[in-house]
CSV table of C-alpha atoms and ligand atoms in Angstrom, one decimal:
chain,number,residue,atom,x,y,z
A,1,MET,CA,14.9,-22.0,24.2
A,2,ARG,CA,15.4,-19.4,21.2
A,3,LYS,CA,12.8,-16.7,21.2
A,4,VAL,CA,12.0,-13.7,18.9
A,5,LYS,CA,9.6,-10.7,18.6
A,6,ALA,CA,8.9,-9.4,15.3
A,7,THR,CA,7.0,-6.2,15.0
A,8,ALA,CA,6.0,-5.0,11.7
A,9,PRO,CA,3.7,-1.7,11.0
A,10,GLY,CA,1.0,-1.1,8.5
A,11,ARG,CA,1.6,1.6,6.0
A,12,VAL,CA,-0.5,4.6,4.4
A,13,ASN,CA,0.7,5.8,0.9
A,14,LEU,CA,0.9,9.5,1.1
A,15,ILE,CA,1.3,9.7,-2.7
A,16,GLY,CA,1.9,7.5,-5.8
A,17,GLU,CA,-1.1,5.3,-6.0
A,18,HIS,CA,-1.3,2.5,-8.7
A,19,THR,CA,2.4,3.4,-9.9
A,20,ASP,CA,4.6,0.7,-8.6
A,21,TYR,CA,3.3,-1.9,-11.1
A,22,ASN,CA,3.9,0.8,-13.6
A,23,GLN,CA,7.5,0.9,-12.7
A,24,GLY,CA,6.9,4.2,-11.5
A,25,TRP,CA,7.4,6.3,-8.0
A,26,VAL,CA,5.4,6.0,-4.6
A,27,MET,CA,5.8,7.6,-1.3
A,28,PRO,CA,4.6,5.6,1.7
A,29,ALA,CA,5.2,5.8,5.5
A,30,ALA,CA,4.8,3.2,8.1
A,31,ILE,CA,1.9,4.1,10.6
A,32,GLU,CA,1.8,3.4,14.4
A,33,ARG,CA,-0.3,0.0,14.3
A,34,ASN,CA,1.5,-3.1,14.1
A,35,VAL,CA,1.3,-6.8,13.6
A,36,VAL,CA,3.3,-8.6,16.3
A,37,ILE,CA,4.5,-11.9,16.3
A,38,LEU,CA,6.1,-13.7,19.3
A,39,GLY,CA,7.9,-16.9,18.3
A,40,SER,CA,9.7,-19.8,19.5
A,41,ALA,CA,11.6,-22.8,18.3
A,42,GLY,CA,9.4,-25.4,17.5
A,43,GLU,CA,9.3,-29.5,16.8
A,44,GLY,CA,10.8,-30.9,13.7
A,45,ARG,CA,9.6,-29.2,10.7
A,46,GLN,CA,6.2,-27.9,12.1
A,47,VAL,CA,5.0,-24.6,12.1
A,48,THR,CA,2.3,-23.9,14.6
A,49,VAL,CA,0.3,-20.5,14.5
A,50,THR,CA,-2.0,-18.9,17.2
A,51,ALA,CA,-3.9,-15.8,15.8
A,52,ARG,CA,-5.2,-13.8,18.7
A,53,GLU,CA,-7.8,-11.8,16.9
A,54,TYR,CA,-9.2,-14.8,15.3
A,55,LYS,CA,-8.9,-17.0,18.7
A,56,GLN,CA,-7.6,-19.7,16.3
A,57,THR,CA,-4.8,-22.2,16.1
A,58,VAL,CA,-3.4,-23.6,12.9
A,59,ALA,CA,-0.4,-26.2,12.3
A,60,PHE,CA,1.2,-27.1,8.9
A,61,SER,CA,4.3,-28.9,8.0
A,62,LEU,CA,7.1,-26.9,6.1
A,63,ASP,CA,7.5,-30.1,4.0
A,64,ARG,CA,3.8,-29.8,2.6
A,65,LEU,CA,3.0,-26.1,1.3
A,66,ALA,CA,0.5,-25.7,-1.6
A,67,PRO,CA,-1.4,-22.6,-2.6
A,68,PRO,CA,-4.8,-22.4,-1.5
A,69,GLU,CA,-7.6,-23.6,-3.8
A,70,GLY,CA,-10.4,-21.4,-2.9
A,71,LYS,CA,-10.4,-18.1,-1.2
A,72,ALA,CA,-7.0,-17.4,0.6
A,73,ALA,CA,-7.3,-17.4,4.7
A,74,TRP,CA,-4.9,-15.4,6.9
A,75,ILE,CA,-2.7,-18.5,7.2
A,76,ASP,CA,-2.1,-18.8,3.9
A,77,TYR,CA,-0.2,-15.4,4.1
A,78,ILE,CA,2.2,-17.2,6.5
A,79,LYS,CA,2.7,-20.5,4.5
A,80,GLY,CA,3.2,-18.5,1.4
A,81,VAL,CA,6.1,-16.7,3.2
A,82,CYS,CA,7.3,-20.3,4.1
A,83,TRP,CA,7.0,-21.3,0.6
A,84,ALA,CA,8.8,-18.3,-0.9
A,85,LEU,CA,11.6,-18.4,1.7
A,86,ALA,CA,12.3,-22.3,0.4
A,87,GLN,CA,11.8,-21.0,-3.2
A,88,ALA,CA,14.8,-18.7,-2.4
A,89,GLY,CA,16.7,-21.1,-0.9
A,90,TYR,CA,16.5,-20.5,2.7
A,91,GLU,CA,16.1,-23.5,5.1
A,92,LEU,CA,13.6,-22.7,7.7
A,93,THR,CA,13.1,-24.7,11.0
A,94,GLY,CA,9.8,-25.7,12.9
A,95,ALA,CA,8.5,-22.9,15.2
A,96,ASN,CA,5.4,-21.7,17.3
A,97,LEU,CA,4.0,-18.3,16.3
A,98,VAL,CA,1.5,-16.2,18.3
A,99,VAL,CA,0.1,-13.3,15.9
A,100,GLN,CA,-1.3,-10.2,17.5
A,101,SER,CA,-2.5,-7.3,15.5
A,102,THR,CA,-3.7,-3.5,15.9
A,103,ILE,CA,-3.9,-2.9,12.3
A,104,PRO,CA,-7.4,-3.0,10.9
A,105,ILE,CA,-7.9,-6.0,8.5
A,106,GLY,CA,-8.9,-5.2,5.1
A,107,ALA,CA,-8.8,-1.7,5.3
A,108,GLY,CA,-6.3,-0.9,2.9
A,109,LEU,CA,-3.3,-0.3,5.6
A,110,SER,CA,-1.3,-3.3,4.6
A,111,SER,CA,-2.2,-5.6,7.4
A,112,SER,CA,-1.4,-8.6,5.0
A,113,ALA,CA,2.2,-7.0,3.9
A,114,ALA,CA,2.9,-6.4,7.8
A,115,LEU,CA,1.7,-10.0,8.6
A,116,GLU,CA,4.1,-11.5,6.0
A,117,LEU,CA,7.2,-9.3,7.0
A,118,ALA,CA,6.5,-10.1,10.7
A,119,ALA,CA,6.3,-13.8,10.0
A,120,ALA,CA,9.2,-13.9,7.8
A,121,ALA,CA,11.4,-12.2,10.3
A,122,ALA,CA,10.3,-14.4,12.9
A,123,LEU,CA,10.8,-17.6,11.2
A,124,VAL,CA,14.1,-16.8,9.7
A,125,THR,CA,15.5,-15.1,12.9
A,126,LEU,CA,14.5,-18.8,14.9
A,127,ALA,CA,16.3,-20.4,11.7
A,128,GLY,CA,19.3,-18.4,12.6
A,129,VAL,CA,19.1,-17.0,8.8
A,130,GLU,CA,20.0,-13.2,8.2
A,131,ILE,CA,18.4,-11.6,4.9
A,132,PRO,CA,18.7,-8.0,4.1
A,133,LEU,CA,15.4,-6.0,4.3
A,134,PRO,CA,15.0,-5.1,0.7
A,135,VAL,CA,15.2,-9.2,-0.2
A,136,LEU,CA,12.9,-9.9,2.7
A,137,ALA,CA,10.4,-7.5,1.2
A,138,ARG,CA,10.8,-9.2,-2.3
A,139,ILE,CA,10.2,-12.5,-1.0
A,140,CYS,CA,7.0,-11.6,1.0
A,141,GLN,CA,5.7,-10.0,-2.1
A,142,LYS,CA,6.4,-13.3,-4.1
A,143,ALA,CA,4.4,-15.1,-1.8
A,144,GLU,CA,1.5,-12.7,-2.0
A,145,ASN,CA,1.7,-12.6,-5.7
A,146,GLU,CA,2.5,-16.5,-6.5
A,147,PHE,CA,1.1,-18.3,-3.3
A,148,VAL,CA,-1.7,-16.1,-2.2
A,149,GLY,CA,-2.8,-15.0,-5.5
A,150,VAL,CA,-2.8,-11.4,-5.3
A,151,LYS,CA,-1.0,-9.6,-7.8
A,152,CYS,CA,0.2,-6.6,-5.5
A,153,GLY,CA,3.2,-4.4,-6.5
A,154,ILE,CA,6.0,-3.9,-4.0
A,155,MET,CA,5.1,-0.7,-2.2
A,156,ASP,CA,3.4,-2.0,0.7
A,157,GLN,CA,6.2,-4.9,1.4
A,158,TYR,CA,9.2,-2.2,1.2
A,159,ALA,CA,7.0,0.6,3.2
A,160,VAL,CA,6.5,-2.2,6.0
A,161,ALA,CA,10.0,-3.6,5.9
A,162,LEU,CA,11.9,-0.1,5.5
A,163,GLY,CA,9.8,2.8,7.3
A,164,ARG,CA,11.5,5.1,9.4
A,165,ALA,CA,10.2,7.2,12.1
A,166,GLY,CA,9.3,10.8,10.9
A,167,GLN,CA,10.2,10.0,7.4
A,168,ALA,CA,8.4,9.0,4.3
A,169,LEU,CA,9.8,6.4,2.1
A,170,LEU,CA,10.8,7.6,-1.7
A,171,LEU,CA,10.8,4.4,-3.7
A,172,ASP,CA,11.7,4.3,-7.6
A,173,CYS,CA,9.7,1.0,-8.3
A,174,ARG,CA,11.9,0.3,-11.6
A,175,SER,CA,15.4,0.3,-9.8
A,176,LEU,CA,14.0,-0.3,-6.4
A,177,ASP,CA,16.6,2.6,-5.2
A,178,TYR,CA,14.8,4.4,-2.2
A,179,ARG,CA,15.6,7.3,0.0
A,180,TYR,CA,14.1,8.8,3.1
A,181,ILE,CA,12.0,12.3,3.0
A,182,PRO,CA,11.7,14.2,6.1
A,183,LEU,CA,8.1,14.5,7.2
A,184,LYS,CA,8.2,17.3,9.0
A,185,LEU,CA,5.0,18.1,10.0
A,186,GLY,CA,5.3,20.7,13.0
A,187,ASP,CA,1.8,21.8,14.0
A,188,TYR,CA,0.1,19.5,11.1
A,189,CYS,CA,-0.7,15.7,11.3
A,190,LEU,CA,-1.9,13.2,9.4
A,191,LEU,CA,-5.4,11.5,9.7
A,192,ILE,CA,-6.4,8.4,8.5
A,193,VAL,CA,-9.9,7.9,7.8
A,194,ASP,CA,-11.5,4.4,7.4
A,195,SER,CA,-14.6,4.7,5.1
A,196,ARG,CA,-15.7,1.1,6.1
A,197,VAL,CA,-16.4,0.4,2.8
A,198,GLU,CA,-15.5,-3.3,2.2
A,199,ARG,CA,-13.0,-3.6,-0.5
A,200,ARG,CA,-15.2,-6.4,-2.1
A,201,LEU,CA,-14.6,-6.3,-5.8
A,202,SER,CA,-11.2,-4.8,-5.2
A,203,ALA,CA,-9.2,-8.0,-6.4
A,204,SER,CA,-10.5,-8.2,-9.7
A,205,ALA,CA,-10.8,-4.4,-10.4
A,206,TYR,CA,-7.2,-4.2,-9.3
A,207,ASN,CA,-6.1,-6.8,-11.7
A,208,ARG,CA,-8.0,-5.3,-14.3
A,209,ARG,CA,-6.2,-1.8,-14.1
A,210,ARG,CA,-3.0,-3.6,-14.2
A,211,GLU,CA,-4.2,-5.3,-17.6
A,212,GLU,CA,-5.3,-1.9,-18.9
A,213,CYS,CA,-2.2,-0.5,-18.2
A,214,GLU,CA,-0.3,-3.1,-20.0
A,215,ALA,CA,-2.5,-2.8,-23.0
A,216,ALA,CA,-1.7,1.0,-23.0
A,217,VAL,CA,1.8,0.1,-23.2
A,218,LYS,CA,1.5,-2.0,-26.0
A,219,LYS,CA,-0.8,0.4,-28.2
A,220,LEU,CA,1.6,3.3,-27.3
A,221,ASN,CA,4.8,1.4,-28.4
A,222,HIS,CA,2.8,1.2,-31.7
A,223,ILE,CA,1.7,4.4,-32.1
A,224,LEU,CA,4.4,6.1,-31.1
A,225,GLY,CA,7.0,3.6,-32.7
A,226,ARG,CA,9.4,3.2,-30.2
A,227,PRO,CA,9.6,0.3,-27.4
A,228,LEU,CA,8.2,1.2,-23.7
A,229,GLN,CA,8.6,-1.0,-20.9
A,230,SER,CA,6.2,0.8,-19.0
A,231,LEU,CA,4.0,3.7,-18.7
A,232,ARG,CA,6.9,5.7,-16.9
A,233,ASP,CA,8.4,5.6,-20.2
A,234,ALA,CA,5.9,7.9,-21.7
A,235,THR,CA,5.7,11.6,-21.5
A,236,LEU,CA,2.6,13.5,-21.0
A,237,GLU,CA,2.9,15.3,-24.4
A,238,GLU,CA,3.3,12.0,-25.9
A,239,VAL,CA,0.2,10.6,-24.3
A,240,LYS,CA,-1.9,13.9,-25.4
A,241,GLU,CA,-0.4,13.4,-28.9
A,242,ALA,CA,-1.6,9.6,-28.8
A,243,ARG,CA,-4.8,10.3,-27.5
A,244,PRO,CA,-7.0,10.2,-31.0
A,245,TYR,CA,-5.4,6.7,-31.5
A,246,LEU,CA,-5.9,5.1,-28.1
A,247,PRO,CA,-9.1,3.9,-26.7
A,248,PRO,CA,-10.3,6.6,-24.3
A,249,ARG,CA,-10.2,4.4,-21.2
A,250,LEU,CA,-6.6,3.5,-21.8
A,251,TYR,CA,-5.8,7.4,-22.3
A,252,ARG,CA,-7.7,8.0,-19.2
A,253,ARG,CA,-5.5,5.4,-17.5
A,254,SER,CA,-2.0,6.6,-19.0
A,255,ARG,CA,-2.5,10.1,-18.2
A,256,TYR,CA,-3.1,9.5,-15.0
A,257,VAL,CA,-0.2,7.5,-14.2
A,258,ILE,CA,2.1,9.7,-15.9
A,259,GLU,CA,0.8,12.6,-13.8
A,260,GLU,CA,0.7,10.9,-10.6
A,261,ASN,CA,4.6,9.8,-11.3
A,262,MET,CA,5.2,13.5,-11.4
A,263,ARG,CA,3.3,14.4,-8.5
A,264,VAL,CA,5.2,12.2,-6.3
A,265,LEU,CA,8.4,13.7,-7.4
A,266,GLU,CA,6.9,17.1,-7.0
A,267,SER,CA,5.6,16.4,-3.6
A,268,ALA,CA,9.1,14.7,-2.3
A,269,ALA,CA,10.8,18.3,-3.4
A,270,ALA,CA,8.2,20.3,-1.7
A,271,LEU,CA,8.6,18.1,1.5
A,272,GLU,CA,12.5,18.2,1.2
A,273,LYS,CA,11.8,22.2,1.6
A,274,GLY,CA,9.1,21.9,4.2
A,275,ASP,CA,6.5,23.2,2.0
A,276,LEU,CA,3.7,21.0,3.3
A,277,ALA,CA,0.8,23.3,1.5
A,278,THR,CA,2.4,22.3,-2.1
A,279,PHE,CA,2.5,18.7,-0.9
A,280,GLY,CA,-1.3,18.9,0.3
A,281,TYR,CA,-1.9,20.7,-3.2
A,282,TYR,CA,-1.0,17.4,-5.0
A,283,MET,CA,-2.6,15.2,-2.5
A,284,GLY,CA,-5.9,16.7,-4.0
A,285,ARG,CA,-4.7,16.5,-7.6
A,286,SER,CA,-3.9,12.9,-6.8
A,287,HIS,CA,-7.3,12.0,-5.5
A,288,ALA,CA,-8.8,13.8,-8.5
A,289,GLY,CA,-6.9,11.7,-10.9
A,290,LEU,CA,-8.0,8.4,-8.9
A,291,ARG,CA,-11.6,9.5,-9.0
A,292,ASP,CA,-11.6,10.8,-12.9
A,293,LEU,CA,-9.1,9.0,-14.7
A,294,TYR,CA,-8.0,5.9,-12.9
A,295,GLU,CA,-11.8,5.2,-11.5
A,296,VAL,CA,-10.9,3.6,-8.4
A,297,SER,CA,-12.3,5.9,-6.0
A,298,CYS,CA,-16.1,5.2,-4.4
A,299,PRO,CA,-18.7,7.9,-3.1
A,300,GLU,CA,-17.6,7.6,0.6
A,301,LEU,CA,-14.0,8.2,-0.2
A,302,ASP,CA,-15.0,11.4,-2.3
A,303,LEU,CA,-17.2,12.6,0.3
A,304,ILE,CA,-14.3,12.2,2.9
A,305,VAL,CA,-11.8,14.0,0.7
A,306,GLU,CA,-14.4,16.8,-0.2
A,307,THR,CA,-15.6,17.4,3.3
A,308,ALA,CA,-11.9,17.5,4.8
A,309,SER,CA,-10.7,19.8,1.8
A,310,GLY,CA,-13.5,22.2,2.5
A,311,THR,CA,-12.6,22.4,6.0
A,312,PRO,CA,-10.4,25.3,7.3
A,313,GLY,CA,-6.6,24.0,8.4
A,314,VAL,CA,-6.9,21.2,5.9
A,315,LEU,CA,-4.2,21.2,3.7
A,316,GLY,CA,-4.8,18.1,1.5
A,317,ALA,CA,-6.8,14.7,1.5
A,318,ARG,CA,-6.6,11.6,-1.0
A,319,MET,CA,-7.8,8.4,-1.1
A,320,THR,CA,-5.0,6.1,0.1
A,321,GLY,CA,-4.1,2.5,-1.2
A,322,ALA,CA,-6.0,0.4,-4.0
A,323,GLY,CA,-9.3,2.2,-3.6
A,324,PHE,CA,-12.8,1.0,-4.1
A,325,GLY,CA,-13.1,1.5,-0.5
A,326,GLY,CA,-10.7,1.4,2.4
A,327,CYS,CA,-9.2,4.5,3.8
A,328,ALA,CA,-8.3,8.3,2.7
A,329,VAL,CA,-5.3,10.2,4.4
A,330,VAL,CA,-5.8,13.9,5.4
A,331,LEU,CA,-2.9,16.3,5.9
A,332,LEU,CA,-4.3,18.8,8.7
A,333,GLU,CA,-3.5,21.5,11.5
A,334,LYS,CA,-3.6,19.2,14.5
A,335,ASP,CA,-5.9,21.6,16.3
A,336,MET,CA,-8.3,21.1,13.5
A,337,VAL,CA,-8.8,17.1,13.9
A,338,GLU,CA,-11.6,17.4,16.2
A,339,GLU,CA,-13.5,19.7,13.7
A,340,VAL,CA,-12.8,17.6,10.8
A,341,THR,CA,-13.9,14.4,12.5
A,342,VAL,CA,-17.2,15.9,13.2
A,343,GLU,CA,-17.7,17.3,10.0
A,344,ILE,CA,-16.9,14.2,8.2
A,345,LYS,CA,-19.2,11.9,10.7
A,346,GLU,CA,-21.9,14.3,10.2
A,347,ALA,CA,-21.5,14.2,6.6
A,348,PHE,CA,-21.7,10.3,6.6
A,349,ALA,CA,-24.6,10.4,8.8
A,350,ARG,CA,-26.6,12.6,6.3
A,351,ASN,CA,-26.0,9.7,3.8
A,352,GLY,CA,-27.2,7.1,6.2
A,353,TRP,CA,-23.6,5.5,5.7
A,354,LEU,CA,-21.9,3.6,8.8
A,355,GLU,CA,-19.6,6.3,10.9
A,356,PRO,CA,-15.8,6.1,9.6
A,357,TYR,CA,-13.2,5.1,12.0
A,358,PHE,CA,-10.2,7.8,12.3
A,359,TYR,CA,-6.6,7.1,13.3
A,360,ARG,CA,-4.3,9.6,13.8
A,361,THR,CA,-0.6,8.5,13.0
A,362,ALA,CA,3.0,9.6,12.5
A,363,ALA,CA,5.5,8.4,10.0
A,364,ALA,CA,6.7,5.3,12.1
A,365,GLU,CA,9.8,2.8,12.6
A,366,GLY,CA,9.4,-0.1,10.0
A,367,LEU,CA,10.3,-3.8,10.7
A,368,LYS,CA,11.9,-4.5,14.1
A,369,VAL,CA,13.3,-7.8,15.4
A,370,ASP,CA,14.0,-8.3,19.2
A,371,ILE,CA,15.7,-11.5,20.3
B,401,GLA,C1,-2.2,-2.1,-3.1
B,401,GLA,C2,-1.2,-2.9,-3.7
B,401,GLA,C3,0.1,-2.0,-4.0
B,401,GLA,C4,-0.3,-0.8,-4.8
B,401,GLA,C5,-1.7,0.2,-4.3
B,401,GLA,C6,-2.0,1.2,-5.3
B,401,GLA,O1,-1.9,-1.7,-1.9
B,401,GLA,O2,-0.9,-3.9,-2.7
B,401,GLA,O3,0.8,-2.8,-4.3
B,401,GLA,O4,-0.5,-1.2,-6.0
B,401,GLA,O5,-2.4,-0.9,-4.2
B,401,GLA,O6,-1.2,2.0,-5.2
């Protein structure tokens, strides 16, 4: 019987937040936590999925796939992938899938993109179909946008599909060109700190940010008298000149996006030179922009970043992912992990907040399929 094992990692975004849907640049890395799907060929057109975490088994037919009416459940991500693959003209066959995951769910480390990519890889392999990874990533994004109903950008699916051990992925979200940037961390490492703040209102606030960016592009078109496709096409000088004519909120959003794009490119250049200190500096600037201009941070993430940044041996810290809770990422000396962890735990305890979770990670390998 045909069998497959698909392993898809989560991701941490190193810099370039809320820039993907503005056709800008992002620089994520895959992390050492995975969704693993064991698959075998099934009966006819039926897909049966067992999720170990939820102790649930759900079966559905490939011939009857409709978007969820209420809140999406985990199975909708897999149904969505089947739907999007069919839309793209790929014929799947029945399958039995068993899903296991070590990626914390809802923490902003792309457990959904990992589930989508692992399921897509398992299903297409069982159906004997070959799809290039960038195409598979775009199909999974379509599943999430149009079936699950979350208007995410392309970053997560690309990072999960194309991540490489020891490297960050520098992705141009307009052309979808990408290249790998070495993450030579030496005596330093990455520490992910999960604030444990549930990203409850994140979907609506995320969509609002997207709409604000679209509105800013329209206004800037008018003010600058030239057609911009996205905020990527405006310069910082132009946005500063346009400031008196822009609603203050749209000015803040535009300025953030343009500056963040610059920070991504500067960070990539610094990392290529092995200059971790400069990269750390941009991480700090990125967090400040997300907090003050894009307004997607929260007190817990700010406290993590502030506490970490004030501890010796820390080169930089920032919130990562969509924001409104979820995780921060810290670049620090390996020897200081213990100390930073204690400082953050104590700062949280003083506020009476839940103790954060800590995950040390290196940049890991992307999607992998074993037959
Ligand atoms: C979420 C989305 C991504 C990206 C980030 C913010 O993770 O899924 O596409 O927009 O937020 O950078």
